[in-house]
Coordinates of C-alpha atoms and ligand atoms in Angstrom, one line a residue:
M994 CA 98.9 100.9 83.1
N995 CA 99.3 101.0 86.8
N996 CA 102.5 102.8 87.2
N997 CA 103.1 102.3 90.9
I998 CA 106.1 100.1 90.7
L999 CA 107.7 102.1 87.9
E1000 CA 107.0 105.4 89.6
N1001 CA 108.5 104.1 92.8
L1002 CA 111.6 103.0 91.0
A1003 CA 111.8 106.3 89.1
R1004 CA 111.5 108.2 92.4
A1005 CA 114.2 106.1 94.0
S1006 CA 116.5 106.6 91.1
F1007 CA 115.8 110.3 91.2
E1008 CA 116.6 110.5 94.9
Q1009 CA 119.8 108.5 94.3
T1010 CA 120.7 111.1 91.7
Q1011 CA 120.1 114.0 94.0
E1012 CA 122.5 112.4 96.5
R1013 CA 125.2 112.1 93.9
K1014 CA 124.8 115.8 93.1
L1015 CA 126.0 116.5 96.6
L1016 CA 129.3 114.9 95.7
L1017 CA 129.5 116.3 92.2
S1018 CA 127.3 119.3 91.5
E1019 CA 125.5 119.7 88.2
Q1020 CA 127.8 122.6 87.3
E1021 CA 130.9 120.4 87.9
L1022 CA 129.4 117.6 85.9
D1023 CA 128.8 120.1 83.1
Q1024 CA 132.5 120.9 83.1
E1025 CA 133.3 117.2 82.7
V1026 CA 130.8 117.0 79.9
L1027 CA 132.5 119.9 78.1
K1028 CA 135.9 118.4 78.6
K1029 CA 134.8 115.2 77.0
I1030 CA 133.1 117.0 74.1
N1031 CA 136.4 118.8 73.5
Q1032 CA 138.3 115.5 73.6
F1033 CA 135.9 114.1 71.0
E1034 CA 136.4 117.1 68.7
S1035 CA 140.1 116.9 68.9
E1036 CA 140.2 113.2 68.0
I1037 CA 140.8 112.2 64.5
C1038 CA 137.5 110.3 64.2
P1039 CA 134.8 112.8 64.1
S1040 CA 132.0 110.3 63.6
K1041 CA 132.3 109.0 67.2
G1042 CA 129.0 108.5 68.8
F1043 CA 125.7 106.7 68.1
R1044 CA 127.6 103.4 68.3
F1045 CA 124.8 101.6 70.0
F1046 CA 122.5 102.1 66.9
Q1047 CA 125.3 101.0 64.6
A1048 CA 126.0 97.9 66.8
I1049 CA 122.4 96.7 66.4
I1050 CA 122.5 97.2 62.6
Q1051 CA 125.8 95.4 62.3
G1052 CA 125.0 92.8 64.9
K1053 CA 121.7 91.4 63.5
N1054 CA 121.9 88.9 60.7
D1055 CA 119.8 86.1 59.2
N1056 CA 120.5 83.8 62.1
S1057 CA 120.0 86.1 65.0
P1058 CA 118.8 89.6 66.1
A1059 CA 121.6 91.6 67.7
L1060 CA 122.1 90.6 71.3
I1061 CA 122.2 93.3 74.1
C1062 CA 123.4 91.5 77.2
E1063 CA 122.6 92.9 80.6
C1064 CA 124.6 93.2 83.8
K1065 CA 122.1 93.1 86.6
K1066 CA 122.8 92.0 90.2
A1067 CA 119.2 91.9 91.4
S1068 CA 115.7 92.7 90.3
P1069 CA 112.6 93.7 92.2
S1070 CA 110.8 90.5 91.3
K1071 CA 113.6 88.0 91.8
G1072 CA 115.8 89.6 94.5
V1073 CA 119.5 88.9 94.2
I1074 CA 120.2 87.0 91.0
C1075 CA 124.0 87.1 91.1
D1076 CA 125.8 86.8 94.4
N1077 CA 129.4 87.7 93.5
Y1078 CA 128.5 90.5 91.1
D1079 CA 131.4 91.9 89.2
P1080 CA 130.0 93.9 86.3
G1081 CA 133.4 94.6 84.7
F1082 CA 134.3 91.0 84.6
I1083 CA 130.8 89.9 83.4
A1084 CA 130.9 92.5 80.6
R1085 CA 134.3 91.2 79.4
A1086 CA 132.8 87.7 79.1
Y1087 CA 129.9 89.2 77.1
Q1088 CA 132.3 90.9 74.8
E1089 CA 134.4 87.8 74.4
A1090 CA 131.2 85.9 73.4
K1091 CA 130.5 88.5 70.7
A1092 CA 127.6 90.3 72.4
D1093 CA 126.7 93.3 70.3
A1094 CA 126.1 95.7 73.2
I1095 CA 125.9 95.7 76.9
S1096 CA 123.2 97.1 79.2
V1097 CA 124.1 98.0 82.8
L1098 CA 121.5 98.4 85.5
C1099 CA 122.3 101.5 87.6
E1100 CA 119.3 101.8 89.9
N1101 CA 120.0 100.8 93.5
S1102 CA 116.8 100.2 95.4
G1103 CA 115.3 97.5 93.2
F1104 CA 118.3 96.3 91.2
Q1105 CA 121.2 97.0 93.5
G1106 CA 123.0 98.8 90.7
S1107 CA 125.1 101.9 90.7
V1108 CA 126.6 104.4 88.2
L1109 CA 130.0 102.9 89.3
D1110 CA 128.9 99.6 87.7
L1111 CA 128.4 101.6 84.5
K1112 CA 131.9 103.1 84.8
A1113 CA 133.4 99.7 85.5
V1114 CA 131.8 98.2 82.4
C1115 CA 132.8 101.0 80.2
Q1116 CA 136.4 100.7 81.3
N1117 CA 136.4 97.0 80.6
V1118 CA 134.9 96.7 77.1
S1119 CA 135.0 98.4 73.8
I1120 CA 131.5 97.4 72.6
P1121 CA 128.7 100.0 73.2
V1122 CA 127.2 100.3 76.6
L1123 CA 123.6 101.3 77.6
R1124 CA 122.8 103.0 80.9
K1125 CA 119.7 101.1 82.1
D1126 CA 118.0 103.3 84.6
F1127 CA 114.9 105.2 85.4
I1128 CA 115.9 108.5 83.9
T1129 CA 114.0 111.6 84.9
D1130 CA 116.8 114.1 85.4
P1131 CA 119.2 115.4 82.7
Y1132 CA 122.0 114.9 85.2
Q1133 CA 121.7 111.1 84.7
V1134 CA 122.1 111.5 80.9
K1135 CA 125.2 113.7 81.3
E1136 CA 126.6 111.2 83.8
A1137 CA 126.2 108.4 81.4
F1138 CA 128.1 110.4 78.8
V1139 CA 130.9 111.2 81.2
Y1140 CA 131.3 107.7 82.4
G1141 CA 131.6 106.5 78.8
A1142 CA 128.2 105.0 78.0
D1143 CA 126.9 105.1 74.4
A1144 CA 123.2 105.0 75.1
V1145 CA 120.6 105.6 77.8
L1146 CA 117.2 104.0 78.4
L1147 CA 114.3 106.4 78.3
I1148 CA 111.0 105.0 79.7
V1149 CA 108.1 106.8 78.1
S1150 CA 105.6 106.1 80.9
I1151 CA 107.7 108.0 83.5
L1152 CA 108.3 111.0 81.2
D1153 CA 105.9 113.6 79.9
D1154 CA 106.0 114.7 76.2
Q1155 CA 108.2 117.7 77.0
Q1156 CA 110.7 115.7 79.1
L1157 CA 111.0 113.0 76.5
K1158 CA 111.7 115.6 73.9
V1159 CA 114.3 117.4 76.1
F1160 CA 116.1 114.1 76.9
L1161 CA 116.1 113.0 73.2
D1162 CA 117.6 116.4 72.3
L1163 CA 120.2 116.2 75.0
C1164 CA 121.2 112.7 73.7
L1165 CA 121.5 114.0 70.2
K1166 CA 123.8 116.8 71.4
L1167 CA 126.0 114.3 73.2
H1168 CA 125.9 111.8 70.4
L1169 CA 124.3 109.3 72.7
D1170 CA 121.6 106.8 71.4
A1171 CA 118.4 106.5 73.3
L1172 CA 116.5 103.2 73.7
V1173 CA 113.0 104.5 74.2
E1174 CA 111.0 101.9 76.1
C1175 CA 107.3 101.7 75.4
H1176 CA 104.6 99.4 76.8
D1177 CA 101.7 99.9 74.5
L1178 CA 100.6 101.4 71.2
S1179 CA 100.0 104.9 72.6
E1180 CA 103.5 105.1 74.0
I1181 CA 104.9 103.8 70.7
R1182 CA 103.1 106.6 68.9
K1183 CA 104.5 109.1 71.3
A1184 CA 108.0 107.8 70.9
I1185 CA 107.8 107.9 67.1
Q1186 CA 106.4 111.4 67.1
T1187 CA 109.2 112.6 69.4
G1188 CA 111.8 111.3 67.1
A1189 CA 112.9 108.0 68.7
R1190 CA 115.3 106.0 66.5
I1191 CA 115.4 102.9 68.7
I1192 CA 112.2 101.6 70.4
G1193 CA 112.2 98.9 73.0
V1194 CA 109.1 97.0 74.1
N1195 CA 109.3 95.3 77.5
N1196 CA 107.8 91.8 77.8
R1197 CA 107.7 92.2 81.5
N1198 CA 104.6 93.8 82.8
L1199 CA 105.8 96.1 85.6
K1200 CA 102.4 96.0 87.2
D1201 CA 102.8 92.4 88.3
F1202 CA 106.2 91.3 86.8
S1203 CA 104.6 88.7 84.6
V1204 CA 106.5 88.1 81.4
D1205 CA 104.8 87.5 78.1
C1206 CA 107.1 87.5 75.1
S1207 CA 104.2 87.9 72.7
N1208 CA 103.7 91.4 74.1
S1209 CA 106.6 92.9 72.1
L1210 CA 105.9 90.7 69.1
N1211 CA 102.3 91.8 68.9
L1212 CA 103.4 95.4 68.8
R1213 CA 106.2 94.8 66.3
N1214 CA 104.2 96.0 63.3
Q1215 CA 103.5 99.3 64.9
V1216 CA 107.1 100.4 64.5
P1217 CA 108.2 101.3 61.0
D1218 CA 111.3 99.7 59.6
S1219 CA 113.3 103.0 59.7
I1220 CA 113.3 102.7 63.5
L1221 CA 115.1 99.9 65.3
F1222 CA 113.0 97.5 67.3
V1223 CA 114.3 95.9 70.5
S1224 CA 112.4 93.2 72.4
E1225 CA 113.2 93.3 76.1
S1226 CA 113.0 90.8 78.9
G1227 CA 112.1 87.1 79.4
F1228 CA 114.4 85.5 76.8
T1229 CA 115.8 82.3 78.0
S1230 CA 116.5 80.0 75.1
R1231 CA 117.5 79.8 71.5
T1232 CA 113.9 79.0 70.7
D1233 CA 112.8 82.4 72.1
I1234 CA 115.5 84.1 69.9
E1235 CA 114.3 82.2 66.8
I1236 CA 110.8 83.5 67.4
A1237 CA 112.0 87.0 67.8
L1238 CA 114.0 86.6 64.6
A1239 CA 111.0 85.3 62.7
N1240 CA 109.2 88.5 63.8
Q1241 CA 111.8 90.8 62.5
V1242 CA 113.0 92.0 65.8
D1243 CA 116.3 93.9 65.4
A1244 CA 117.7 93.3 68.8
V1245 CA 116.8 91.4 72.0
L1246 CA 117.8 92.5 75.5
I1247 CA 118.7 89.6 77.8
G1248 CA 119.4 89.9 81.5
E1249 CA 118.3 87.2 83.9
A1250 CA 119.0 84.2 81.7
L1251 CA 122.6 85.3 81.3
M1252 CA 123.1 86.4 84.9
K1253 CA 121.9 83.0 86.1
S1254 CA 124.1 81.1 83.7
D1255 CA 127.4 79.8 85.0
D1256 CA 128.9 79.8 81.5
K1257 CA 128.0 83.1 80.0
I1258 CA 130.1 82.7 76.9
Q1259 CA 128.6 79.3 76.1
K1260 CA 125.0 80.6 76.8
I1261 CA 125.5 83.6 74.4
R1262 CA 126.8 81.2 71.7
E1263 CA 123.8 79.0 72.3
L1264 CA 121.4 82.0 72.0
K1265 CA 123.0 83.1 68.8
G1266 CA 122.5 79.6 67.4
L1267 CA 126.3 78.9 67.1
V1268 CA 126.1 75.8 69.2
P1269 CA 123.1 73.4 69.3
S1270 CA 120.8 73.9 72.3
S1271 CA 119.3 70.9 74.0
L1272 CA 117.4 68.9 71.3
Y1273 CA 114.5 68.3 73.5
E1274 CA 114.0 72.0 74.0
K1275 CA 113.8 72.4 70.3
K1276 CA 111.1 69.8 70.0
L1277 CA 108.9 71.7 72.6
N1278 CA 109.2 74.9 70.6
G1279 CA 107.0 77.6 72.2
L1280 CA 107.0 81.0 73.8
N1281 CA 107.9 81.3 77.4
L1282 CA 107.9 77.6 77.7
K1283 CA 109.6 76.0 80.6
K1284 CA 111.5 73.6 78.4
A1285 CA 111.7 70.8 80.8
T1286 CA 110.5 67.3 80.5
P1287 CA 106.8 67.3 81.6
F1288 CA 106.5 66.4 85.3
I1289 CA 103.9 64.2 87.1
K1290 CA 102.2 65.3 90.2
L1291 CA 100.2 62.9 92.4
C1292 CA 97.6 64.9 94.3
G1293 CA 95.6 64.3 97.5
I1294 CA 98.3 62.7 99.7
Q1295 CA 96.8 62.1 103.2
T1296 CA 98.6 59.5 105.2
K1297 CA 102.0 58.2 106.2
E1298 CA 101.3 55.1 104.0
D1299 CA 100.6 57.4 101.0
V1300 CA 103.9 59.1 101.6
D1301 CA 105.8 55.8 101.7
L1302 CA 104.3 54.9 98.4
I1303 CA 105.3 58.3 97.0
N1304 CA 108.8 57.8 98.1
Q1305 CA 108.9 54.4 96.5
Y1306 CA 107.5 55.5 93.1
H1307 CA 109.0 59.0 93.2
P1308 CA 106.7 61.3 91.1
D1309 CA 108.2 64.8 90.6
R1310 CA 105.6 66.6 92.7
I1311 CA 102.8 65.8 95.2
G1312 CA 99.9 67.9 96.3
F1313 CA 98.4 68.3 99.8
I1314 CA 94.9 69.5 99.5
L1315 CA 94.2 72.1 102.2
A1316 CA 90.7 73.0 101.1
P1317 CA 88.6 71.8 104.1
R1318 CA 85.6 70.5 102.2
S1319 CA 87.5 68.1 99.9
R1320 CA 87.4 64.4 100.8
R1321 CA 91.1 64.4 100.3
S1322 CA 91.9 67.3 102.6
V1323 CA 94.5 67.5 105.3
S1324 CA 95.2 70.3 107.7
I1325 CA 98.2 72.5 107.4
K1326 CA 99.6 70.8 110.5
Q1327 CA 99.1 67.3 109.1
A1328 CA 100.7 68.4 105.8
Q1329 CA 103.6 69.8 107.7
E1330 CA 104.1 66.5 109.6
L1331 CA 103.7 64.3 106.5
S1332 CA 106.2 66.4 104.7
N1333 CA 108.9 65.4 107.2
F1334 CA 108.7 61.8 105.9
L1335 CA 108.8 62.8 102.2
D1336 CA 111.8 62.3 100.1
P1337 CA 113.2 65.9 99.9
T1338 CA 113.7 65.7 96.2
I1339 CA 110.0 65.5 95.6
E1340 CA 108.3 68.9 95.4
I1341 CA 105.3 69.7 97.5
T1342 CA 102.4 71.8 96.2
A1343 CA 99.9 73.2 98.8
V1344 CA 96.5 73.3 97.2
F1345 CA 93.9 75.8 98.4
L1346 CA 90.4 76.8 97.5
K1347 CA 89.5 80.5 98.2
P1348 CA 92.2 80.7 100.8
D1349 CA 93.1 83.5 103.2
D1350 CA 96.5 85.0 102.5
E1351 CA 97.5 83.9 106.0
D1352 CA 97.0 80.2 105.2
C1353 CA 99.1 80.5 102.1
L1354 CA 101.8 82.2 104.1
Q1355 CA 101.8 79.3 106.6
A1356 CA 102.1 76.7 103.9
V1357 CA 105.5 78.2 102.8
S1358 CA 107.1 76.4 105.8
F1359 CA 106.7 73.0 104.0
A1360 CA 105.5 73.6 100.4
N1361 CA 107.6 74.4 97.3
R1362 CA 104.5 75.9 95.5
I1363 CA 101.1 77.2 96.3
Q1364 CA 98.1 76.3 94.1
I1365 CA 95.0 78.4 94.3
H1366 CA 91.5 77.5 93.0
Q1367 CA 89.2 80.5 93.0
P1368 CA 91.3 83.2 94.5
K1369 CA 89.4 85.2 97.1
D1370 CA 89.7 88.5 95.2
P1371 CA 91.1 89.4 91.8
E1372 CA 94.3 90.8 93.3
Q1373 CA 95.1 87.8 95.5
I1374 CA 97.5 86.0 93.2
C1375 CA 99.5 89.1 92.5
R1376 CA 99.6 90.0 96.2
L1377 CA 100.7 86.5 97.1
K1378 CA 103.4 86.5 94.5
Q1379 CA 104.8 89.5 96.2
K1380 CA 104.4 88.3 99.7
I1381 CA 105.7 84.7 99.3
K1382 CA 108.9 83.8 97.6
I1383 CA 107.7 80.5 96.1
P1384 CA 105.8 80.1 92.8
V1385 CA 102.1 80.4 92.7
I1386 CA 99.9 78.2 90.5
E1387 CA 96.4 79.4 89.6
A1388 CA 93.9 76.6 88.8
F1389 CA 91.1 77.0 86.4
G1390 CA 88.0 74.9 85.8
I1391 CA 87.6 74.9 82.1
R1392 CA 84.2 74.8 80.4
S1393 CA 84.8 77.0 77.4
S1394 CA 87.5 78.7 75.4
Q1395 CA 86.6 81.9 77.4
D1396 CA 87.9 80.1 80.5
L1397 CA 91.1 79.3 78.7
E1398 CA 91.5 82.9 77.7
A1399 CA 91.1 83.9 81.3
A1400 CA 93.7 81.4 82.2
S1401 CA 96.2 82.7 79.7
R1402 CA 95.8 86.2 81.3
S1403 CA 96.6 84.8 84.7
V1404 CA 99.5 86.5 86.5
A1405 CA 100.4 83.3 88.3
D1406 CA 103.8 81.6 87.7
E1407 CA 102.1 78.5 86.4
I1408 CA 98.5 77.7 85.4
L1409 CA 96.6 74.4 86.0
L1410 CA 93.7 73.6 83.7
D1411 CA 91.2 71.2 85.3
A1412 CA 87.6 70.1 84.7
S1413 CA 85.0 72.5 86.2
C1414 CA 84.5 70.1 89.1
P1415 CA 88.1 69.4 90.4
G1416 CA 88.8 66.0 91.9
S1417 CA 85.8 64.4 90.3
G1418 CA 87.9 62.2 87.9
K1419 CA 86.3 63.9 84.9
S1420 CA 88.2 65.6 82.1
F1421 CA 87.1 68.8 80.3
N1422 CA 87.0 68.9 76.5
W1423 CA 90.7 68.7 75.6
N1424 CA 89.9 69.6 72.0
L1425 CA 89.8 73.2 73.3
L1426 CA 93.5 72.9 74.0
K1427 CA 94.4 72.7 70.3
D1428 CA 96.5 75.9 69.5
Y1429 CA 96.5 77.0 73.2
D1430 CA 99.8 78.8 73.5
R1431 CA 100.5 79.3 77.2
P1432 CA 102.3 76.4 79.0
F1433 CA 100.0 74.6 81.4
I1434 CA 99.6 71.8 83.9
L1435 CA 96.8 69.5 83.0
A1436 CA 94.5 67.9 85.6
G1437 CA 91.1 66.2 85.7
G1438 CA 90.5 62.6 84.8
I1439 CA 94.0 61.7 83.6
D1440 CA 94.2 57.9 83.6
S1441 CA 95.8 55.1 81.6
S1442 CA 93.5 55.7 78.6
N1443 CA 94.4 59.3 78.0
I1444 CA 97.8 59.9 79.6
Q1445 CA 99.5 59.7 76.2
Q1446 CA 97.2 62.3 74.8
A1447 CA 97.8 64.5 77.8
L1448 CA 101.5 64.4 77.4
S1449 CA 101.3 65.1 73.6
F1450 CA 100.1 68.7 74.0
N1451 CA 102.8 71.1 72.8
Q1452 CA 102.6 73.4 75.8
I1453 CA 102.2 70.7 78.5
Q1454 CA 104.4 71.4 81.6
G1455 CA 103.1 68.6 83.8
I1456 CA 100.2 66.3 84.6
D1457 CA 98.3 66.1 87.8
L1458 CA 96.5 62.9 88.9
A1459 CA 94.4 61.9 91.8
S1460 CA 91.3 59.8 91.0
S1461 CA 93.1 57.3 88.8
I1462 CA 95.5 56.3 91.5
E1463 CA 92.8 55.6 94.1
S1464 CA 90.5 52.7 94.9
M1465 CA 87.7 52.1 97.4
S1466 CA 87.9 49.7 100.3
P1467 CA 85.0 47.3 101.1
E1468 CA 84.1 49.7 103.9
G1469 CA 83.7 52.5 101.4
N1470 CA 87.0 54.3 102.2
I1471 CA 89.0 55.8 99.4
F1472 CA 92.7 55.2 99.5
K1473 CA 95.8 55.6 97.3
D1474 CA 96.2 52.2 95.5
Q1475 CA 99.8 50.9 95.1
D1476 CA 99.0 49.0 91.9
K1477 CA 97.4 52.0 90.3
I1478 CA 100.3 54.3 91.3
E1479 CA 102.6 51.7 89.8
T1480 CA 100.6 51.5 86.5
M1481 CA 100.4 55.3 86.1
M1482 CA 104.0 55.9 86.9
K1483 CA 105.1 53.2 84.5
L1484 CA 103.0 54.6 81.7
F1485 CA 104.2 58.1 82.4
K1486 CA 107.9 57.1 82.3
K1487 CA 107.4 55.1 79.1
E1488 CA 105.7 58.0 77.4
I1489 CA 108.4 60.5 78.5
Q1490 CA 111.0 58.1 77.2
R1491 CA 109.2 58.0 73.8
I1492 CA 109.0 61.8 73.6
Q1493 CA 112.7 62.1 74.4
D1494 CA 113.6 59.5 71.8
Q1495 CA 111.5 61.3 69.2
A1496 CA 113.2 64.6 70.0
I1497 CA 116.6 63.3 69.0
N1498 CA 115.2 62.2 65.7
P1499 CA 116.6 65.0 63.3
Q1500 CA 113.5 65.0 61.3
T1501 CA 111.4 66.2 64.1
I1502 CA 113.7 69.1 64.7
K1503 CA 113.6 70.1 61.1
L1504 CA 109.9 70.3 61.0
Q1505 CA 109.9 72.6 64.0
T1506 CA 112.3 75.1 62.7
N1507 CA 110.9 78.5 61.9
K1508 CA 107.6 77.5 63.2
Y1509 CA 106.6 81.0 64.1
H1510 CA 106.1 83.7 61.5
R1511 CA 104.3 87.0 61.4
T1512 CA 100.9 87.6 60.0
N1513 CA 99.5 90.8 58.7
N1514 CA 98.1 92.0 61.9
G1515 CA 101.4 91.6 63.6
K1516 CA 100.4 88.6 65.7
Y1517 CA 102.7 85.7 65.8
V1518 CA 101.3 82.4 64.6
S1519 CA 102.4 78.9 64.6
Ligands
IGP573 O1 116.2 89.8 82.9 P1 115.4 89.8 81.6 O2 114.1 89.2 81.8 O3 116.2 89.1 80.5 O4 115.2 91.4 81.2 C1 116.2 92.2 80.9 C2 115.7 93.7 80.7 O5 114.9 93.7 79.6 C3 115.0 94.2 82.0 O6 116.0 94.2 83.0 C4 114.4 95.5 81.8 C5 113.7 95.9 80.7 N1 113.2 97.2 80.9 C6 113.7 97.7 82.1 C7 113.6 99.0 82.6 C8 114.2 99.2 83.8 C9 114.9 98.2 84.5 C10 115.0 96.9 83.9 C11 114.5 96.7 82.7

């Protein structure tokens, strides 16, 4: 993998470590280490240590893998996640909610963490604590020990074989557990060979920050049962946890979803399956799914009259088409002006075809999302995601299942699946969508005859209409037609109501339980 992001974080973490050495030299730290070892030995309980490993074994049960809950103020992809960050306080809430272990981000440049956060957490809880960091210096392992951590993260891709071995040996000496993070099969092999007892697979691709929970599940079978398997990142709901459970994951590591939650205790109980999660979410069982009611987007808004109609019928999103050659196009300036009249609770998507980065950057002033058809170059989506702070949608014209596969690999925040000739009012062959497992927005020829089918797809996030809400005037001009907007909005709302009513029918829920299980080749299936 492209290790740039990882390497930069590792370098930053290393530099932070060198700075701390100026305050406490390695020799002095070694003294502290010795003191603590002596303390251990004088204590009555000689088996102290390796508590993280034990906590996972004891924490997992038939209803849930063990939960490792993370304290994380910020992340390189999301910026600040938690404003009033008090790791000690958060850790106490985790413990109260019966988390099995706690992970504390200590890196400063990308995560705004510190070893002091680790210290604060260790002072506040009795459950095991993991130092989450980019460890490349033994000093960091010793520090973790002295501050009271029970485990450290070792990331295989930033360590050579020799270093990994040295660090694992040091952990063993200090009775610390090591969570050995791997990204692919070769790293897993290396970890196993070096003697890792706990292997973690990150669902977040650190090349582009995309999250795919199937990444760890697909690698599950490569780790023998004698080694604990931790699935890291991207877990947001009870459904995600159930899928991990069905794939014999021993523990899951959850950060962002908890940090964002106002009621952490309740969220952990929900993740553990101790309180029912939203019933509708259960109905839409799926990996990585945005478990919201599907939205409707009306696309190709061009005039003030259109905006008035939109405000009246209130779809969830609208689209301004900024591709110059479309018959529905508006300029960036027009879109900016029209957006001033739009009800602010309606989201705006700026739709581009082969855009320059510059145009997309300009659209940020009025749009909530950017949608790109045919990126200018293969890196554009990834680049834009880093440059602009709003979600990026990549649109795909679908002719075959290969096109769908390409879409599922997209690094965009959302994907939109359309006919190969967007805006033509034609649909592609929706039969191809059967078994498609990435959430998607559907576009192309959605009208009163097929809206019900469109909303019935398991992974549907939203639908996007243009042609079916338009008519042609006697002069041959195409315009947004109030009657048609009304018809489509009514049909949409009726269908959503029907889906929601169905979701609270207990039978539907029962059928969905344990939908995912493992096959021989380690792939999850539904
Ligand atoms: O916030 P999330 O998506 O729940 O992810 C948590 C954790 O897995 C993630 O922070 C992480 C996994 N591996 C890492 C390595 C370094 C820093 C951070 C991480």
